JSON list of C-alpha atoms in Angstrom, two decimals:
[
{"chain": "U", "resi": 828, "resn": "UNK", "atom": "CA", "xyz": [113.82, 105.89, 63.11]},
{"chain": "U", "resi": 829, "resn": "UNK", "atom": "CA", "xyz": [110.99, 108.58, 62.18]},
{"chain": "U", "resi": 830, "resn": "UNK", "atom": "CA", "xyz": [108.59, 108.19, 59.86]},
{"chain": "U", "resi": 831, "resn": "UNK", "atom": "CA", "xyz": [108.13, 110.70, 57.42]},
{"chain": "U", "resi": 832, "resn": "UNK", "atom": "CA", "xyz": [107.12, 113.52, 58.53]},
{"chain": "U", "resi": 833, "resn": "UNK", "atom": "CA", "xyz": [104.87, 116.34, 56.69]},
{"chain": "U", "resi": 834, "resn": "UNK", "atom": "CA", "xyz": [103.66, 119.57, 58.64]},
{"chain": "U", "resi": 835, "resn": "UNK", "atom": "CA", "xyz": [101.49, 121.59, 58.48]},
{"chain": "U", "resi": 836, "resn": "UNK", "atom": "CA", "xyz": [98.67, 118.96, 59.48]},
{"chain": "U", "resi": 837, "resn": "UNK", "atom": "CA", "xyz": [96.03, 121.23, 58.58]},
{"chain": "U", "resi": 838, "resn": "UNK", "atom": "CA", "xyz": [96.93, 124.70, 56.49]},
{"chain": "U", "resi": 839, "resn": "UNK", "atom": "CA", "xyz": [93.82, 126.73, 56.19]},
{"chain": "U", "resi": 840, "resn": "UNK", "atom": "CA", "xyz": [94.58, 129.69, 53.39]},
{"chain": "U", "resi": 841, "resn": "UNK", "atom": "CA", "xyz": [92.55, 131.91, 51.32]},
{"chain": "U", "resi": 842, "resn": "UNK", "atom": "CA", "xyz": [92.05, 132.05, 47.34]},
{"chain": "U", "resi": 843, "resn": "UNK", "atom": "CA", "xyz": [94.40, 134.26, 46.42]},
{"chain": "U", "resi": 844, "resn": "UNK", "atom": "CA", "xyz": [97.37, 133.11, 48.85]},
{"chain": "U", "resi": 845, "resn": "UNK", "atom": "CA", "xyz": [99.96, 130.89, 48.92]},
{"chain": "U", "resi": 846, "resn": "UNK", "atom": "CA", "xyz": [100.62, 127.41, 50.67]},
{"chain": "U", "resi": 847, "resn": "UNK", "atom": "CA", "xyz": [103.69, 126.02, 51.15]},
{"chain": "U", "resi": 848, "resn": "UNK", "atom": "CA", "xyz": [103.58, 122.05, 52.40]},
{"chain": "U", "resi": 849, "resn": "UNK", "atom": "CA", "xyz": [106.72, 120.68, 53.73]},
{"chain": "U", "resi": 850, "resn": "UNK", "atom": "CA", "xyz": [107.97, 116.96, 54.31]},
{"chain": "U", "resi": 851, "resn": "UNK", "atom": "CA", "xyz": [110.81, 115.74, 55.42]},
{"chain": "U", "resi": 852, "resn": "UNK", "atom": "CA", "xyz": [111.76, 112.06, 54.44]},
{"chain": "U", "resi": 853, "resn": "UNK", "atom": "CA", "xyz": [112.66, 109.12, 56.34]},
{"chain": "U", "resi": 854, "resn": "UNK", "atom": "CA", "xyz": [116.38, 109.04, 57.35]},
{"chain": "U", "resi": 855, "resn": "UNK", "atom": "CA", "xyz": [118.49, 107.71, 54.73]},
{"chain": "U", "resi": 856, "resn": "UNK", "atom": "CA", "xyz": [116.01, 108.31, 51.91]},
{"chain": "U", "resi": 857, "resn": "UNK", "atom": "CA", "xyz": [116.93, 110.62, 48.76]},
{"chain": "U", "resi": 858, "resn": "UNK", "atom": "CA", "xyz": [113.58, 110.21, 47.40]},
{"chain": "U", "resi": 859, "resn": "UNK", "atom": "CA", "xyz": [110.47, 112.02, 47.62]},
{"chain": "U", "resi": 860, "resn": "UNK", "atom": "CA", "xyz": [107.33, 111.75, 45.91]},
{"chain": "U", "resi": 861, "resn": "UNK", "atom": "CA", "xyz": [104.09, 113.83, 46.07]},
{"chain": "U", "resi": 862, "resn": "UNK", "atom": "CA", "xyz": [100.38, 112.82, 45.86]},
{"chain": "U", "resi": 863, "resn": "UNK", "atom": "CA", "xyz": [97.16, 114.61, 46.09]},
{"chain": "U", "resi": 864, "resn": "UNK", "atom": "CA", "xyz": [94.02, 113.04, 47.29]},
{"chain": "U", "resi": 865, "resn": "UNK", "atom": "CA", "xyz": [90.47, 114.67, 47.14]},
{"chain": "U", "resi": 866, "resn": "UNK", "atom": "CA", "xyz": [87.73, 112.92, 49.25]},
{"chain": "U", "resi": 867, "resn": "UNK", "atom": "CA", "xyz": [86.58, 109.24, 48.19]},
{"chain": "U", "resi": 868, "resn": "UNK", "atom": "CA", "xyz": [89.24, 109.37, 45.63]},
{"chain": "U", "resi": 869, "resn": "UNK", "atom": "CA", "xyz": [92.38, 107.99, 44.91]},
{"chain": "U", "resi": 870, "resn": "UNK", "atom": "CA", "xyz": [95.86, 109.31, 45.07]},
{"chain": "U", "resi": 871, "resn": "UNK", "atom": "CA", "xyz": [97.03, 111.54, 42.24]},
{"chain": "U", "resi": 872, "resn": "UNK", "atom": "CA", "xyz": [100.54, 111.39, 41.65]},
{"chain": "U", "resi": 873, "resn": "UNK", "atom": "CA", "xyz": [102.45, 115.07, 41.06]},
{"chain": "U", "resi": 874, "resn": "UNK", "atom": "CA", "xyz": [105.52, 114.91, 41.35]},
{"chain": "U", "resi": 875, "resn": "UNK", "atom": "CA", "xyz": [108.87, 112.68, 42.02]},
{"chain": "U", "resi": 876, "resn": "UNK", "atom": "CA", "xyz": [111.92, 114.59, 43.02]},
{"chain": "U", "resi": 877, "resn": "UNK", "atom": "CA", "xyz": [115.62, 113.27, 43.94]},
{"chain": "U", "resi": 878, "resn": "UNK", "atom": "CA", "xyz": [118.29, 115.11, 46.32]},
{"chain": "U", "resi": 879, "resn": "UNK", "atom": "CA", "xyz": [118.14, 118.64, 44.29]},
{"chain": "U", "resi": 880, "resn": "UNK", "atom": "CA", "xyz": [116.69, 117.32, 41.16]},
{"chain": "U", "resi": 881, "resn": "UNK", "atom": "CA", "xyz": [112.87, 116.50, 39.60]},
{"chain": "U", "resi": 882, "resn": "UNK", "atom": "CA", "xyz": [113.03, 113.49, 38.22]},
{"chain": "U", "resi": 883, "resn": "UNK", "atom": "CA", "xyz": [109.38, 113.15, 37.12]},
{"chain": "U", "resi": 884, "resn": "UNK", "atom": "CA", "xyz": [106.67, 115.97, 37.02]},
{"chain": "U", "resi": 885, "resn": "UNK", "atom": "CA", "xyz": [104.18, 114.81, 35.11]},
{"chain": "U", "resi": 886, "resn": "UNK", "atom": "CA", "xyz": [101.38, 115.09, 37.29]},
{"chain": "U", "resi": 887, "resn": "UNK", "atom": "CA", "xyz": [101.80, 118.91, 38.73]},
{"chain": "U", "resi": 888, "resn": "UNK", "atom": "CA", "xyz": [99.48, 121.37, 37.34]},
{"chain": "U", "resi": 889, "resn": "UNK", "atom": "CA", "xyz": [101.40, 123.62, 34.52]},
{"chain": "U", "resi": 890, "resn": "UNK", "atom": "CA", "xyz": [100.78, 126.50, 36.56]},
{"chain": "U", "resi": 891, "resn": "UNK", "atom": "CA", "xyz": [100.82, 127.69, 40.49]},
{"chain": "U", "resi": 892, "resn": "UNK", "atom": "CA", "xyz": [102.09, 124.56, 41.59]},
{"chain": "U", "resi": 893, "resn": "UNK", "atom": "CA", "xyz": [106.16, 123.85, 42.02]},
{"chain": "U", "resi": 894, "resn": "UNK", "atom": "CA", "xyz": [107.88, 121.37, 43.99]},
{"chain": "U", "resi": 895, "resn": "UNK", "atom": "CA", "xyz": [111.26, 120.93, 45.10]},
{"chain": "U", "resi": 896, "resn": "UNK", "atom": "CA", "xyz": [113.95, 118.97, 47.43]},
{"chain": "U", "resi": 897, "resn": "UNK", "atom": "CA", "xyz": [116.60, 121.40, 48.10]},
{"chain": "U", "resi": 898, "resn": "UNK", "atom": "CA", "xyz": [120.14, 119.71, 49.29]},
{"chain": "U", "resi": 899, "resn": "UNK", "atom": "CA", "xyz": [119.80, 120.63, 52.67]},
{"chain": "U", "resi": 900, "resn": "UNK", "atom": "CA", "xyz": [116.41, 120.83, 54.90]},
{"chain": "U", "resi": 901, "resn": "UNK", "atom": "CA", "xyz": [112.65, 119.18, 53.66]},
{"chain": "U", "resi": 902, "resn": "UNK", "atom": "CA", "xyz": [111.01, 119.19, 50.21]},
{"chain": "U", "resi": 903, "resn": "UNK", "atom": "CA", "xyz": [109.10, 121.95, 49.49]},
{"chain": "U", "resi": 904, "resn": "UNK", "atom": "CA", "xyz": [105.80, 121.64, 47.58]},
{"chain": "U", "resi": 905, "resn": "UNK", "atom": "CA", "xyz": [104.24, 125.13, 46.94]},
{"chain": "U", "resi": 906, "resn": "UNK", "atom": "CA", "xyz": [101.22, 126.64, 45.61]},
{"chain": "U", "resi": 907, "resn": "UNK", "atom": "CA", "xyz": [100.84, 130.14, 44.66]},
{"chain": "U", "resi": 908, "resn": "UNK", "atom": "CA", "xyz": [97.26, 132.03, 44.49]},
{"chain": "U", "resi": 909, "resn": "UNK", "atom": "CA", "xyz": [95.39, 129.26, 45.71]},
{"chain": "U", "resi": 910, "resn": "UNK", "atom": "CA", "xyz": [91.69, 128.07, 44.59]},
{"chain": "U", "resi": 911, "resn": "UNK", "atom": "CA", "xyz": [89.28, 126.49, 45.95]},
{"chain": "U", "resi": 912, "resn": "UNK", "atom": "CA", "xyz": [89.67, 123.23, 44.00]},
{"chain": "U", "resi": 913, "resn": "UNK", "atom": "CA", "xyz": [93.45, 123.22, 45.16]},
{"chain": "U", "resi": 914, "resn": "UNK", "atom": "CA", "xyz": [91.55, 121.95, 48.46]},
{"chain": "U", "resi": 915, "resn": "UNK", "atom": "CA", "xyz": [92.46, 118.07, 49.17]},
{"chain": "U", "resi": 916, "resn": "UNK", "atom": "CA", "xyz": [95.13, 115.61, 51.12]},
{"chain": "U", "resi": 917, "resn": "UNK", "atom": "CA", "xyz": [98.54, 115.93, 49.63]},
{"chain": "U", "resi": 918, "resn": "UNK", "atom": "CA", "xyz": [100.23, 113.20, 50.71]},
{"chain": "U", "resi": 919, "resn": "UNK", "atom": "CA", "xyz": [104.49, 113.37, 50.72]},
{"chain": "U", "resi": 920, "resn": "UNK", "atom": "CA", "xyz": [106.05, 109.33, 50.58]},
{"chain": "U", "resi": 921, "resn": "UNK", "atom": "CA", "xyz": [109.78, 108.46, 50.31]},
{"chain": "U", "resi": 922, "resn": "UNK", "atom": "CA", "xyz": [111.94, 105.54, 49.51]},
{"chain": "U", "resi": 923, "resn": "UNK", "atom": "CA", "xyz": [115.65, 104.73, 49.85]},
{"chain": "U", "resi": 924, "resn": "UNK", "atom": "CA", "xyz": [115.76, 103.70, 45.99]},
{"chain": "U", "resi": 925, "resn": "UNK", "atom": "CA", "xyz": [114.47, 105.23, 43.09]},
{"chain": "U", "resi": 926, "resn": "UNK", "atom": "CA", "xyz": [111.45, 103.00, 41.15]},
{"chain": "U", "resi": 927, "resn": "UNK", "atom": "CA", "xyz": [111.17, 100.34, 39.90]},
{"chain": "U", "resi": 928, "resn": "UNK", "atom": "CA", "xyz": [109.77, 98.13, 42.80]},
{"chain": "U", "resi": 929, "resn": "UNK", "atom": "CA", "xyz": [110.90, 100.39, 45.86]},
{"chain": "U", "resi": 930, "resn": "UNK", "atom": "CA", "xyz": [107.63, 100.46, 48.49]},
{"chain": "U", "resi": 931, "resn": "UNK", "atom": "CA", "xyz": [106.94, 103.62, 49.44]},
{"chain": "U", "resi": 932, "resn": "UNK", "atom": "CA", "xyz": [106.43, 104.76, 52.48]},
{"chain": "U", "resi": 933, "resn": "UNK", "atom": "CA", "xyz": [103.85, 107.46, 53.61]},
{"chain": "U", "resi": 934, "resn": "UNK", "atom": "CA", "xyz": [103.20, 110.69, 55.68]},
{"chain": "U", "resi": 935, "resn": "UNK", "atom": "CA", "xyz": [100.13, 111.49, 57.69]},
{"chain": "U", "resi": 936, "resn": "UNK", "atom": "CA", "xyz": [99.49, 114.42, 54.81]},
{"chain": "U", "resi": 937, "resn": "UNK", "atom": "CA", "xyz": [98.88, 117.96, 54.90]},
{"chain": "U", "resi": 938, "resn": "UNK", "atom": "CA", "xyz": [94.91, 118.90, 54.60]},
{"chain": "U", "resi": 939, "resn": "UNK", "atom": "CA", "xyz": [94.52, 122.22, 53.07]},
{"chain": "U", "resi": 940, "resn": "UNK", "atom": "CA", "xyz": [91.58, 124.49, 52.69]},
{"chain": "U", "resi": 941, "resn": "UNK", "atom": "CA", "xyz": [90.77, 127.06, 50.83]},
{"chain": "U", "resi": 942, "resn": "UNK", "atom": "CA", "xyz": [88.11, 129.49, 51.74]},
{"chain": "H", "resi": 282, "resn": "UNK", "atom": "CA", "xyz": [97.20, 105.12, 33.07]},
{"chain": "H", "resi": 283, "resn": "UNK", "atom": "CA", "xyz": [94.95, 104.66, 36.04]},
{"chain": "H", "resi": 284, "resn": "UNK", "atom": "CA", "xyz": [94.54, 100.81, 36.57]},
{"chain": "H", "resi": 285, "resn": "UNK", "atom": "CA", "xyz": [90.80, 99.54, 37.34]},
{"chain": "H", "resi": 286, "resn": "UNK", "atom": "CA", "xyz": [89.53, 97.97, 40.91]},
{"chain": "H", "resi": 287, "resn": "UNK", "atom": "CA", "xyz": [87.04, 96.02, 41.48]},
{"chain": "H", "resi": 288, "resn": "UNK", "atom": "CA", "xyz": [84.44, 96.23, 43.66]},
{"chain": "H", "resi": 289, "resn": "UNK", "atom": "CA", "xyz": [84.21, 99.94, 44.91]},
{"chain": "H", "resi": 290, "resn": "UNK", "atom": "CA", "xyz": [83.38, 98.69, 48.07]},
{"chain": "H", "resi": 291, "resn": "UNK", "atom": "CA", "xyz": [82.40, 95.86, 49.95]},
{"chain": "H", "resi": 292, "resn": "UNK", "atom": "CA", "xyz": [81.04, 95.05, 53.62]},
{"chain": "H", "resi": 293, "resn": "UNK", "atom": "CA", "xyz": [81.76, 91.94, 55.42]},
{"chain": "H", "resi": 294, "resn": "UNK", "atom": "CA", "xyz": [80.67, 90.52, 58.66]},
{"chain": "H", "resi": 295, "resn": "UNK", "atom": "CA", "xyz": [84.04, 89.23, 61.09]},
{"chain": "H", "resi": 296, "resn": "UNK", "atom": "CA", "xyz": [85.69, 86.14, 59.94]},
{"chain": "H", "resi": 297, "resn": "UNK", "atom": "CA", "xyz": [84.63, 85.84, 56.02]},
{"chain": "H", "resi": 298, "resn": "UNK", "atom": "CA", "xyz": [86.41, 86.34, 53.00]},
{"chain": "H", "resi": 299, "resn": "UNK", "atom": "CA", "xyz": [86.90, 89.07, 50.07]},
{"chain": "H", "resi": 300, "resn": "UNK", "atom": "CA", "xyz": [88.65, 89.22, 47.03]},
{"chain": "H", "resi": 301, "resn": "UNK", "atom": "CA", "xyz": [89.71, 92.98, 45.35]},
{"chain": "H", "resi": 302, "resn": "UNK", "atom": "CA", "xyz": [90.84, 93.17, 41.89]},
{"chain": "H", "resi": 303, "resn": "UNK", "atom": "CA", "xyz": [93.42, 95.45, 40.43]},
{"chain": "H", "resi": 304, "resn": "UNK", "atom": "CA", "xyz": [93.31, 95.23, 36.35]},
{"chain": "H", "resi": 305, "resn": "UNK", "atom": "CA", "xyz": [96.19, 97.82, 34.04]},
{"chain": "H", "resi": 306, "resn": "UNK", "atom": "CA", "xyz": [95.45, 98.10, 30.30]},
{"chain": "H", "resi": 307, "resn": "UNK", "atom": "CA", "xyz": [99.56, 98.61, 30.20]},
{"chain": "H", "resi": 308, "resn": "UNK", "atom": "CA", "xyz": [102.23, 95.38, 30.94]},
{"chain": "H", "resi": 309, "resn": "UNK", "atom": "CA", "xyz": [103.79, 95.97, 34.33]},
{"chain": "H", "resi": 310, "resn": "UNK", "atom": "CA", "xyz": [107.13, 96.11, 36.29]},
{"chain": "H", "resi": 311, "resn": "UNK", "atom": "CA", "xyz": [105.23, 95.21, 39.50]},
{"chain": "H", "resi": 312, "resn": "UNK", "atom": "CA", "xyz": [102.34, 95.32, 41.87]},
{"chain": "H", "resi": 313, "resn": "UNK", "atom": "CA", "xyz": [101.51, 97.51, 44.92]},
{"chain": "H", "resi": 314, "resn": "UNK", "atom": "CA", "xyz": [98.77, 96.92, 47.72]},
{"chain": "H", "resi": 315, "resn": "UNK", "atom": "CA", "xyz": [98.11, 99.41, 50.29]},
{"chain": "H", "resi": 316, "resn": "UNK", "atom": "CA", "xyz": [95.72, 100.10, 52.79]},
{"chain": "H", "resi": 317, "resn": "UNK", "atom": "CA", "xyz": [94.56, 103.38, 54.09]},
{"chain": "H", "resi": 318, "resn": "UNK", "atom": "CA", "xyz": [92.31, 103.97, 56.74]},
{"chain": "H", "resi": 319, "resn": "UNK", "atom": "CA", "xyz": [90.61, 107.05, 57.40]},
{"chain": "H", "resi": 320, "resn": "UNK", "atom": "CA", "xyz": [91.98, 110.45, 58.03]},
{"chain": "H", "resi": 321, "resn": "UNK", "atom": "CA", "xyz": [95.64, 108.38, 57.85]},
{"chain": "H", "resi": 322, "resn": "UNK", "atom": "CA", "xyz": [98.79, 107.60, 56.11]},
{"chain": "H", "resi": 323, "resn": "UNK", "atom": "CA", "xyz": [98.46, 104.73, 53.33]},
{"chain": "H", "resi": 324, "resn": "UNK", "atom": "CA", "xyz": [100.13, 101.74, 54.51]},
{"chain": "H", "resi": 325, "resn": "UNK", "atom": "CA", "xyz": [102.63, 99.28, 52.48]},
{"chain": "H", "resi": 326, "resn": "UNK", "atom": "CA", "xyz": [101.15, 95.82, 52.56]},
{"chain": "H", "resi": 327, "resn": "UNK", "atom": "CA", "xyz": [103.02, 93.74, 49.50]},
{"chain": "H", "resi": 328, "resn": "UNK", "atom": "CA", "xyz": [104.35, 93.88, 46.53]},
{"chain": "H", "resi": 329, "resn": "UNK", "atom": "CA", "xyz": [104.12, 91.65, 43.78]},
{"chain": "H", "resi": 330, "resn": "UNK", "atom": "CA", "xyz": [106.88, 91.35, 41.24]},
{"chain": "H", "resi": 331, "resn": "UNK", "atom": "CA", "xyz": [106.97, 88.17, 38.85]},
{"chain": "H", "resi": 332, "resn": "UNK", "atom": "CA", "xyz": [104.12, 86.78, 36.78]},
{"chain": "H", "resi": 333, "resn": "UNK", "atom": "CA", "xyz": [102.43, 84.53, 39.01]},
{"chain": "H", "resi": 334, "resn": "UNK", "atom": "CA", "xyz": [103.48, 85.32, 41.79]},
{"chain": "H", "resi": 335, "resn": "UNK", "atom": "CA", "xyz": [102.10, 85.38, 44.99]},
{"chain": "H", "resi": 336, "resn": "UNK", "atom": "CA", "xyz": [102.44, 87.03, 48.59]},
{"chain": "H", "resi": 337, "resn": "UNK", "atom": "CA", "xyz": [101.22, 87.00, 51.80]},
{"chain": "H", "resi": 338, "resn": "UNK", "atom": "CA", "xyz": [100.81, 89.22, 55.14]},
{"chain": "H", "resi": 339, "resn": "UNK", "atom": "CA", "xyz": [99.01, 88.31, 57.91]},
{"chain": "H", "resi": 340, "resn": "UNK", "atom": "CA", "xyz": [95.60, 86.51, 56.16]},
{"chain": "H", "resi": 341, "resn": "UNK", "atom": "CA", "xyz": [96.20, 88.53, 53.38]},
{"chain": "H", "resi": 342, "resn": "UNK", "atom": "CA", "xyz": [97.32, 87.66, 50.48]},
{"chain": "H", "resi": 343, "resn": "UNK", "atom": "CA", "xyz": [97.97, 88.55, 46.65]},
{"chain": "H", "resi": 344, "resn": "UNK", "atom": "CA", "xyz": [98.83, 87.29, 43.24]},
{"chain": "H", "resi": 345, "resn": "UNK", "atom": "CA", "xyz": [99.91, 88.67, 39.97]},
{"chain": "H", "resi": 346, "resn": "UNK", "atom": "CA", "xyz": [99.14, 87.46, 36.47]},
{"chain": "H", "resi": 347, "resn": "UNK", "atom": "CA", "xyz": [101.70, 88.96, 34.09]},
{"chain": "H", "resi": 348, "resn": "UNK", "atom": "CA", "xyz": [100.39, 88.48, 31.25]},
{"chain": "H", "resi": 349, "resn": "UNK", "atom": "CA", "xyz": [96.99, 89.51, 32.39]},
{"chain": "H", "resi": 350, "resn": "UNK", "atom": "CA", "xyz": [98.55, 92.63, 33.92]},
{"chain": "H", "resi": 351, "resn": "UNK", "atom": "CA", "xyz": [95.61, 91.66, 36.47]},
{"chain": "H", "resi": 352, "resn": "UNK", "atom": "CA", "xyz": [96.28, 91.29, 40.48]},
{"chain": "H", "resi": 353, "resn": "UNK", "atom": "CA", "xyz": [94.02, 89.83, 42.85]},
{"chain": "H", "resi": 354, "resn": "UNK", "atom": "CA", "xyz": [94.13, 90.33, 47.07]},
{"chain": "H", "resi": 355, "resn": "UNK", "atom": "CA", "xyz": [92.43, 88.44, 48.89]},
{"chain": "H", "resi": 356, "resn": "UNK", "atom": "CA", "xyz": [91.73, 88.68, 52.12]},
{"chain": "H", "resi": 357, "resn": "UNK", "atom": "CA", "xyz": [90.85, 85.33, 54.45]},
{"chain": "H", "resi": 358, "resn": "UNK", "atom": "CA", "xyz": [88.98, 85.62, 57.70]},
{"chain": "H", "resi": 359, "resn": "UNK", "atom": "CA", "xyz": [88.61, 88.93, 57.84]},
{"chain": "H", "resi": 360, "resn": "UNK", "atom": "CA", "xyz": [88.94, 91.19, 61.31]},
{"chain": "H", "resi": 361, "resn": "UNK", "atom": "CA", "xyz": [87.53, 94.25, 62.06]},
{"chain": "H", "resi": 362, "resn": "UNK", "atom": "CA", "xyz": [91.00, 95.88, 61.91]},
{"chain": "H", "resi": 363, "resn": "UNK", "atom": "CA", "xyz": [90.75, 94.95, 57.93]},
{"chain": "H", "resi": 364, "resn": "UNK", "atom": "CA", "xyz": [88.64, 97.81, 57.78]},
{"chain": "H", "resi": 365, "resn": "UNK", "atom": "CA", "xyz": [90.01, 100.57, 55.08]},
{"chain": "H", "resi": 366, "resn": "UNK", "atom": "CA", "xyz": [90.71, 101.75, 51.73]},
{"chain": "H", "resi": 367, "resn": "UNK", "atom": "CA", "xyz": [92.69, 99.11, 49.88]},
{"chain": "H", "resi": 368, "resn": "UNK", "atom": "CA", "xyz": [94.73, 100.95, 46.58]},
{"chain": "H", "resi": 369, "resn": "UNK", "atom": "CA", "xyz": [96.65, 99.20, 44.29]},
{"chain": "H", "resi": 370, "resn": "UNK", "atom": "CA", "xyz": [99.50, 101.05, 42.79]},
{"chain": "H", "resi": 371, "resn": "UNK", "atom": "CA", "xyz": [101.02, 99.98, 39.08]},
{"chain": "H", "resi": 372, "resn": "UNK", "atom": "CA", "xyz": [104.61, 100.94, 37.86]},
{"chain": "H", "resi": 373, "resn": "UNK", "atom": "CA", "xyz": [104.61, 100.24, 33.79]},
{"chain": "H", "resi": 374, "resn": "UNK", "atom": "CA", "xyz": [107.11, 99.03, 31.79]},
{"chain": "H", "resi": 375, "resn": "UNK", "atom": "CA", "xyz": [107.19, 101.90, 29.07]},
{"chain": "H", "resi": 376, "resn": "UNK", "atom": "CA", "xyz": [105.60, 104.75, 29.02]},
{"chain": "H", "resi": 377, "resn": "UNK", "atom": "CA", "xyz": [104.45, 105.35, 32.57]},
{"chain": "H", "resi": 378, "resn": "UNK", "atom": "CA", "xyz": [107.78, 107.30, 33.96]},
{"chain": "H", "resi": 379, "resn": "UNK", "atom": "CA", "xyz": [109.44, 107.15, 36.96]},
{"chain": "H", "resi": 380, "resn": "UNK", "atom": "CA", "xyz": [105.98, 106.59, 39.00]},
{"chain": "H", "resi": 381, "resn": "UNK", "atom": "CA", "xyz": [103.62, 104.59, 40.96]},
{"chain": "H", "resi": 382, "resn": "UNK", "atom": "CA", "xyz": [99.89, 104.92, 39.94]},
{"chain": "H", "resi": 383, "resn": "UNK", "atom": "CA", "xyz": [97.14, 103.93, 41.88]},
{"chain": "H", "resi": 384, "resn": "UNK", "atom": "CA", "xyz": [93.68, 102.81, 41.45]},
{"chain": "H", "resi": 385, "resn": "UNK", "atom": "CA", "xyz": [90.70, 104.84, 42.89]},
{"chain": "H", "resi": 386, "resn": "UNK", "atom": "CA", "xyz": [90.73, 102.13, 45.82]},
{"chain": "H", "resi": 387, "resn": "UNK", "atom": "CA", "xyz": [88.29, 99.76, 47.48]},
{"chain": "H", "resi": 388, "resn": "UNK", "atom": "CA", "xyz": [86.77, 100.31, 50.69]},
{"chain": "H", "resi": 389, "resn": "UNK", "atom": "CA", "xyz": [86.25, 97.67, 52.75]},
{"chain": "H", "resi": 390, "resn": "UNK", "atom": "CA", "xyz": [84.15, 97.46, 56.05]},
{"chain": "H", "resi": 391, "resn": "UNK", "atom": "CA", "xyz": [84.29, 94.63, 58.38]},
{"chain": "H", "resi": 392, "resn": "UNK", "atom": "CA", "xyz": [81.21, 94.42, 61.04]},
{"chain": "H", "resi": 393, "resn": "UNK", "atom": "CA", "xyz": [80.81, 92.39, 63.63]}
]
């Protein structure tokens, strides 16, 4: 059974472009959630997302940044005319169960960098 | 809300002992630990559920005072694998939505 699995690894982009992270969930889980991580810090959460629905999205940035878990194929986090302080580990984690109590369990993260 | 660890990081030598604390100003549903090492995935270690309760993996182990909203993880005879980030994670009873939050994290280095 796969972990979960995010891709790029690395995504490298410019200010002014967009990045589009994927991750694709462990089999048999219908929930996603998304962190962010900047260096010697701990995990920010964004966003929490069911099988075509955002259940919590609290933590996402008002602008730029939108998330989502389409029916069919990975969740989708996207940001649009990157910065520079968009750089950082965004980290993707599912669980069979929505919260409470339901461990999560992690991908290896995308890194992304803007120049 | 964010919850509070103690230390920010510690350094042991093989084979002693350390304690992390995990403190939420908010009452909780529950307790994660997890442990991250560099450039990697966080990894599930326990969860703690009930006031007063307490878990254990490996030589690690953790408790959870309820009414304290306080956990504790201690870790016994430490190896060098022990090495890491250790993050708590809080899920609140009101208030906090449908999330886990974690704590800026410990790091922990084991030496010979």
């Amino acid at each position: 059974n796969a972990g979960v699995m995010q891709n790029p690894r690395h995504l490298v982009r410019r200010r002014g472009q967009e990045a589009r992270l994927r991750c694709s969930p462990m089999k048999g889980h219908s929930h996603v959630y998304w962190y962010r991580q900047l260096p010697e810090e701990g995990l920010k959460f964004m966003v929490y997302l069911q099988k075509e629905n955002i259940i919590d999205e609290s933590g996402m940035p008002k602008e730029r940044f939108s998330a989502e878990f389409p029916k069919e194929g990975p969740s989708i986090l996207r940001i649009q005319q990157v910065v520079r302080g968009d750089s950082a580990a965004y980290f993707c984690a599912s669980s069979p169960r929505g919260p409470p109590n339901e461990k999560l369990f992690f991908g290896s993260g995308t890194q992304l960098s803007v120049l | 809300q964010q919850p509070v660890q103690s230390p920010q990081a510690v350094i042991l030598r093989e084979g002693e002992d350390a304690v992390i604390n995990c403190s939420s100003s908010k009452a909780l549903y529950s307790v994660h630990w997890y442990r991250q090492k560099h450039g990697e995935a966080p990894v599930f270690l326990m969860i703690l559920l009930k006031g007063g309760e307490q878990k254990g993996h490996e030589k690690i182990s953790a408790s959870f005072n309820e009414k304290k909203q306080q956990s504790s993880l201690y870790l016994t005879a430490s190896q060098l694998s022990y090495s890491g980030t250790y993050f708590c994670g809080t899920e609140e009873l009101t208030g906090g939505g449908n999330k886990l939050t974690f704590g800026t994290g410990t790091q922990l280095k084991v030496e010979l």
